[in-house]
Short mmCIF file of C-alpha atoms in Angstrom, two decimals:
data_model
loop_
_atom_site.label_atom_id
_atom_site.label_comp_id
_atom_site.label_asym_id
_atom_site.label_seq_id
_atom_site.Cartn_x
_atom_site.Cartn_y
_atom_site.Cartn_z
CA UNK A 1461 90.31 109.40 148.21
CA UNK A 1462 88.45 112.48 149.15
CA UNK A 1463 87.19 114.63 146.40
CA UNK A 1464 85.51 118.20 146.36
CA UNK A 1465 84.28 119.96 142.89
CA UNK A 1466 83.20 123.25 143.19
CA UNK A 1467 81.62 125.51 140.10
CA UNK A 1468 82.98 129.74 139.97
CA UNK A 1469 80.14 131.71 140.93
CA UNK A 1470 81.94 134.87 141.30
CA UNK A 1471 85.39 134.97 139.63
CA UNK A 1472 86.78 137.88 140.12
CA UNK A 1473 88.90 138.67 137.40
CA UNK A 1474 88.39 135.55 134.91
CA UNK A 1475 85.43 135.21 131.96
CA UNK A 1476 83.32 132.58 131.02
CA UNK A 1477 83.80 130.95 128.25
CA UNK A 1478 81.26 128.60 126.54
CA UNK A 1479 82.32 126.98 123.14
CA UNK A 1480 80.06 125.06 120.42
CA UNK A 1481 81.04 121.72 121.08
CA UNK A 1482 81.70 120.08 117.75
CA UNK A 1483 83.66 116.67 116.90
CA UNK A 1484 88.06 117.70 115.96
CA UNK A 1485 90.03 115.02 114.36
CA UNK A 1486 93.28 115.17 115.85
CA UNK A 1487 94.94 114.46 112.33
CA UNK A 1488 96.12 117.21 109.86
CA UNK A 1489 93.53 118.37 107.60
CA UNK A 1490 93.99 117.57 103.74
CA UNK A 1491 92.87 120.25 101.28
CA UNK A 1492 93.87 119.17 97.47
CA UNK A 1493 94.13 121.17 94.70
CA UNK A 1494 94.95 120.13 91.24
CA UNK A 1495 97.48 122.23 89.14
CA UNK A 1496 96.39 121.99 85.39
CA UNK A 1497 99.01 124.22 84.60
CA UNK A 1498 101.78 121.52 85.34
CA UNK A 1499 99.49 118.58 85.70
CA UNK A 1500 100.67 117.91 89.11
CA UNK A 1501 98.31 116.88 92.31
CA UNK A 1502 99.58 119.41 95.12
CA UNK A 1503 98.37 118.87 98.66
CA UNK A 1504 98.31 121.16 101.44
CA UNK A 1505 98.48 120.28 104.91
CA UNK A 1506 96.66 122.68 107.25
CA UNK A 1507 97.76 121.74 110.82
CA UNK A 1508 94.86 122.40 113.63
CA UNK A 1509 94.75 125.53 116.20
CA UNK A 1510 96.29 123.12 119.06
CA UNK A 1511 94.90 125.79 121.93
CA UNK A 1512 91.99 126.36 120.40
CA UNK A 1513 91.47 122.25 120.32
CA UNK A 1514 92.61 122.01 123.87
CA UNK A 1515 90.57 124.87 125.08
CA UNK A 1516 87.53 123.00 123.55
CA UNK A 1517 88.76 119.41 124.83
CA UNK A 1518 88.93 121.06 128.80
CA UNK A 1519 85.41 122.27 128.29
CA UNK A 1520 84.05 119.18 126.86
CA UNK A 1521 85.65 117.47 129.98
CA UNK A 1522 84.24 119.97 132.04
CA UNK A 1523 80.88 119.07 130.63
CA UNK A 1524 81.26 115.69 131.62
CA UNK A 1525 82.27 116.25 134.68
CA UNK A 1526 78.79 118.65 135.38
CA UNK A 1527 76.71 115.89 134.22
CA UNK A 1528 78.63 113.17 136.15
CA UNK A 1529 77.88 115.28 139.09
CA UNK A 1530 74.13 115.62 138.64
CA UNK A 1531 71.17 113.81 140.93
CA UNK A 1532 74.19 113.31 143.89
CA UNK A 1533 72.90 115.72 145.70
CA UNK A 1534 76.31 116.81 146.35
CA UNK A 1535 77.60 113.71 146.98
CA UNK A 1536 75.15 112.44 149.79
CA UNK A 1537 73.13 110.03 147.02
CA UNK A 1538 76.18 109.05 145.07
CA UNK A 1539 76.33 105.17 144.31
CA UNK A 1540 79.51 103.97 144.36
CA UNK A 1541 79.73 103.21 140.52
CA UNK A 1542 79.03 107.24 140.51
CA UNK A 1543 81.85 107.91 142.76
CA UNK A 1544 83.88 106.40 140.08
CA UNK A 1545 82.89 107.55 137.08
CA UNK A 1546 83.01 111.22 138.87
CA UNK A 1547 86.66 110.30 140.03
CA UNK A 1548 87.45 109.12 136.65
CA UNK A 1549 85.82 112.58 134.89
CA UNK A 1550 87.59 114.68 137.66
CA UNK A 1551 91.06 113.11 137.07
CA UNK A 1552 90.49 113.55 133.44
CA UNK A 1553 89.90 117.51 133.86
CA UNK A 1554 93.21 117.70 136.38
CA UNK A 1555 95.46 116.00 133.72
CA UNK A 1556 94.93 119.32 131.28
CA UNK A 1557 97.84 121.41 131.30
CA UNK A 1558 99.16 118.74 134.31
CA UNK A 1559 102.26 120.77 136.04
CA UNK A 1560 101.58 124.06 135.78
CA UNK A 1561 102.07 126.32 138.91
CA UNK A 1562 98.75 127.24 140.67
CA UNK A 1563 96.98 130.27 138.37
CA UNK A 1564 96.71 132.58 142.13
CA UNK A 1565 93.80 135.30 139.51
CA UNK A 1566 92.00 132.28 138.48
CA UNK A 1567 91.77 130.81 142.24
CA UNK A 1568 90.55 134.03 143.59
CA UNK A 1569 86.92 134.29 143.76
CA UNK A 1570 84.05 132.41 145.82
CA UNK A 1571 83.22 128.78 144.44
CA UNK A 1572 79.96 127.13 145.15
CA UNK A 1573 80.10 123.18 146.34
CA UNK A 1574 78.43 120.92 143.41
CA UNK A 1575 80.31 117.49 144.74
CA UNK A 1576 82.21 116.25 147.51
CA UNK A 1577 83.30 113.25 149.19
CA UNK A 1578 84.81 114.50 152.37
CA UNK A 1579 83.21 112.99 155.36
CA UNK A 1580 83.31 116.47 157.36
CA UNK A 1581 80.60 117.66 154.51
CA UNK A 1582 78.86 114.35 153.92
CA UNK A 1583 78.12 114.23 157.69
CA UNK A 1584 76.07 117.71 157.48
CA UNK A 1585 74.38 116.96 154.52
CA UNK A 1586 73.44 113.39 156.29
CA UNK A 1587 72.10 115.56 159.37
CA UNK A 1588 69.73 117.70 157.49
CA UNK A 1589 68.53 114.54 155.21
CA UNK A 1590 67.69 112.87 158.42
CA UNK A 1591 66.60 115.57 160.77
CA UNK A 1592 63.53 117.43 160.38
CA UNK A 1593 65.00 120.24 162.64
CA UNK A 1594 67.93 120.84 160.77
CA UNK A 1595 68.97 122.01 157.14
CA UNK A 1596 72.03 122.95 155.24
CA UNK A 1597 71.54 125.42 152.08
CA UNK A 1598 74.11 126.30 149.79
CA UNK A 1599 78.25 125.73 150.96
CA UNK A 1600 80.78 127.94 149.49
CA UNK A 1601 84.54 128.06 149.28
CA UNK A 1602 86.02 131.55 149.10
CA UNK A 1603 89.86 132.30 148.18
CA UNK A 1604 91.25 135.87 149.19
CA UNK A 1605 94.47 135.50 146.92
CA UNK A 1606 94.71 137.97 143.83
CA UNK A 1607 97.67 139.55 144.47
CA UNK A 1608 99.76 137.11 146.09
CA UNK A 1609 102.39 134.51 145.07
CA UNK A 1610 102.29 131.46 147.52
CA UNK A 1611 99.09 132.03 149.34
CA UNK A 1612 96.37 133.38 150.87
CA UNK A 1613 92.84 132.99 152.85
CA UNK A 1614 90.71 130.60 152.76
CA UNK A 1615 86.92 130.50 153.96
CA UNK A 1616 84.64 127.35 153.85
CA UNK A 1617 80.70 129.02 154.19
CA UNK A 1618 78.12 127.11 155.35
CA UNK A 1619 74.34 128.34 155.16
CA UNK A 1620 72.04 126.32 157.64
CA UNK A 1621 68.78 126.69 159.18
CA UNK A 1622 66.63 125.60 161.92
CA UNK A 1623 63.30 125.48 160.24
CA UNK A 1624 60.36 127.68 162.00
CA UNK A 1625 62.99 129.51 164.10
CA UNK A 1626 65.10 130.78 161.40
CA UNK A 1627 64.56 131.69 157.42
CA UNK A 1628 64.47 128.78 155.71
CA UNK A 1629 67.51 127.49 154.54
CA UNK A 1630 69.64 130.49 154.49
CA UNK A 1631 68.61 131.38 158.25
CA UNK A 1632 72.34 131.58 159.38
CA UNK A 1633 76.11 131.44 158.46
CA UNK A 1634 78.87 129.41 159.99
CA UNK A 1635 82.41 130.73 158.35
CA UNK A 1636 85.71 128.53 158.94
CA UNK A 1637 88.96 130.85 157.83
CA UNK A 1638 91.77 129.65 157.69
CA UNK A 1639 95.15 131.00 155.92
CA UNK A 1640 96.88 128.53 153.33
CA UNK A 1641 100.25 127.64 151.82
CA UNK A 1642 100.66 126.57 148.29
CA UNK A 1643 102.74 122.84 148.89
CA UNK A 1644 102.99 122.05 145.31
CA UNK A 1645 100.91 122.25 142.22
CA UNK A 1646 98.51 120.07 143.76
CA UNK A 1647 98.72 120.45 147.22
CA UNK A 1648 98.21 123.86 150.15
CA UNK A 1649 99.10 123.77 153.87
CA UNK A 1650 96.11 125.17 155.92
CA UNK A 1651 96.46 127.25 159.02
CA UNK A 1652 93.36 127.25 160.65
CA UNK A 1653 92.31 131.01 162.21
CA UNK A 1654 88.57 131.03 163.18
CA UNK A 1655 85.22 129.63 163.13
CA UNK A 1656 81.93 132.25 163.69
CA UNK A 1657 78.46 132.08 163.21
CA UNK A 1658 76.88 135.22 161.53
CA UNK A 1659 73.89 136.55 159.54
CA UNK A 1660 71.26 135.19 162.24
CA UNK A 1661 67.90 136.14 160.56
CA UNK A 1662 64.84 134.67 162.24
CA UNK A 1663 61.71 134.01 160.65
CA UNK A 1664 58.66 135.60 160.89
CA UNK A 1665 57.08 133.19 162.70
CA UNK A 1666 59.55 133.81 165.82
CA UNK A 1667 59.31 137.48 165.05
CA UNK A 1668 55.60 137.59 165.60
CA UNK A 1669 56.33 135.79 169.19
CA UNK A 1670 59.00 137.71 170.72
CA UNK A 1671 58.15 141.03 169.29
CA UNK A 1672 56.01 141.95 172.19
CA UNK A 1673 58.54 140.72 174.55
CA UNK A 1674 61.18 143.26 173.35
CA UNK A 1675 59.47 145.96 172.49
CA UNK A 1676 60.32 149.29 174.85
CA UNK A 1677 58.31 149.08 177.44
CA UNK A 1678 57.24 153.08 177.53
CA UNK A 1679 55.87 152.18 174.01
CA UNK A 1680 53.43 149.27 175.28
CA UNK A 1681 52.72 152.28 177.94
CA UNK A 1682 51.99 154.33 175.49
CA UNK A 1683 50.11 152.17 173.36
CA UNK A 1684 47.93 151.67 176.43
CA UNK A 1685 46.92 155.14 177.31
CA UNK A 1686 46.18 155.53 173.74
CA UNK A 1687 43.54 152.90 173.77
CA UNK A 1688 42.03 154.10 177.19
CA UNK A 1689 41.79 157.53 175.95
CA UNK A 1690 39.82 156.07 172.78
CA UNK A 1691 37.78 153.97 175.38
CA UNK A 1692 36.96 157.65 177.31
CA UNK A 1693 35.81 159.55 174.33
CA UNK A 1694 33.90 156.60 173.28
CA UNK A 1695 32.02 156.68 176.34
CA UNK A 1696 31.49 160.58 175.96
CA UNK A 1697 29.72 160.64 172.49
CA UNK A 1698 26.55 161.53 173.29
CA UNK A 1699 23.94 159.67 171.13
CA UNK A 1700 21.75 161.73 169.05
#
């Protein structure tokens, strides 16, 4: 079973919300008062905000799901008693509000990969771990869907590097679009539409190196009559 968990970084149109996790008793709450005016023992039975304990139960789930996550390096150094518990957290999360149709607002926004099992991704992350010539920075998954019903764009961003060539870790992009289907509440057809590699920056190092190399030539011409005429006048100063 292939899994991917990705955190919002930039929602679009949907807040944060972080609550004060404290312990709810899913049983009414008792409050008793005692009427001395008949002499009879009244009880009142408050029933709980249901949303509000849901909302609260998701996060706390959510929570566990973070920390399940942590020191996998997003996936790569999961053990495979990890791999469960994260599969158990992760099913746990999906079963809140189970059924619903796909939220399109919430989906739309640019999600940053925390955890994955795919082998596509596992294999990159393998690459950089082993070679010293290659590295893979942060991988996003970005959904262009706000104000549509069944679907939408999808692109999977990958920042990589080659180290000494190119900035470190963010030295270039590789962007897979693709547009996508919504299946079922679970499920999206993908039709893929092009792959690209963008935002080349090179480091300094390599700037330093080729600089010279494509610079105009009439400036290096220039650059070299302006040291020969400092050469001349040089020779010209008479001494006193």
């Amino acid at each position: 079973m292939e899994i991917a968990f990705a955190a919002s970084v930039y929602p679009t149109n949907v807040k944060r919300v972080i609550y004060e996790i404290r312990p709810h008793s899913s049983k009414l709450v008792t409050n008793k008062r005692r009427s001395f005016h008949n002499k009879f023992l009244c009880s009142v039975a408050v029933a709980p905000d249901r949303n509000r304990v849901s909302e609260v139960e998701l996060e706390n789930k959510k929570h566990n799901l973070l920390l399940a996550v942590q020191d996998t390096q997003r996936g790569l150094a999961a053990t495979a008693d990890q791999r469960s518990i994260i599969e158990e957290a992760l099913v746990s999360v999906e079963g809140y509000n189970m059924g619903a149709p796909l939220d399109m607002a919430v989906l739309d926004g640019t999600w940053r990969l925390q955890y994955t099992s795919a082998p596509d991704v596992v294999v990159l992350l393998e690459a950089a771990a082993r070679l010293p010539f290659f590295q893979v920075g942060q991988i996003f998954q970005k959904f262009e869907c706000r104000d549509q019903l069944r679907g939408g764009v999808i692109r999977n961003v990958v920042r990589w590097s080659i180290p000494n060539l190119l900035e470190e870790q963010e030295g270039a992009t590789l962007v897979v679009s693709a547009k996508f289907d919504v299946v079922s509440v679970r499920n999206i057809y993908l039709q893929f539409e092009e792959i690209k590699v963008q935002d080349i920056n090179i480091s300094e190092q390599l700037q330093a190196l080729i600089a010279p190399a494509l610079l105009p030539r009439s400036f290096l011409s220039l650059q070299e009559k302006i040291e020969d005429y400092n050469e001349v006048n040089l020779d010209q100063v008479t001494p006193l």
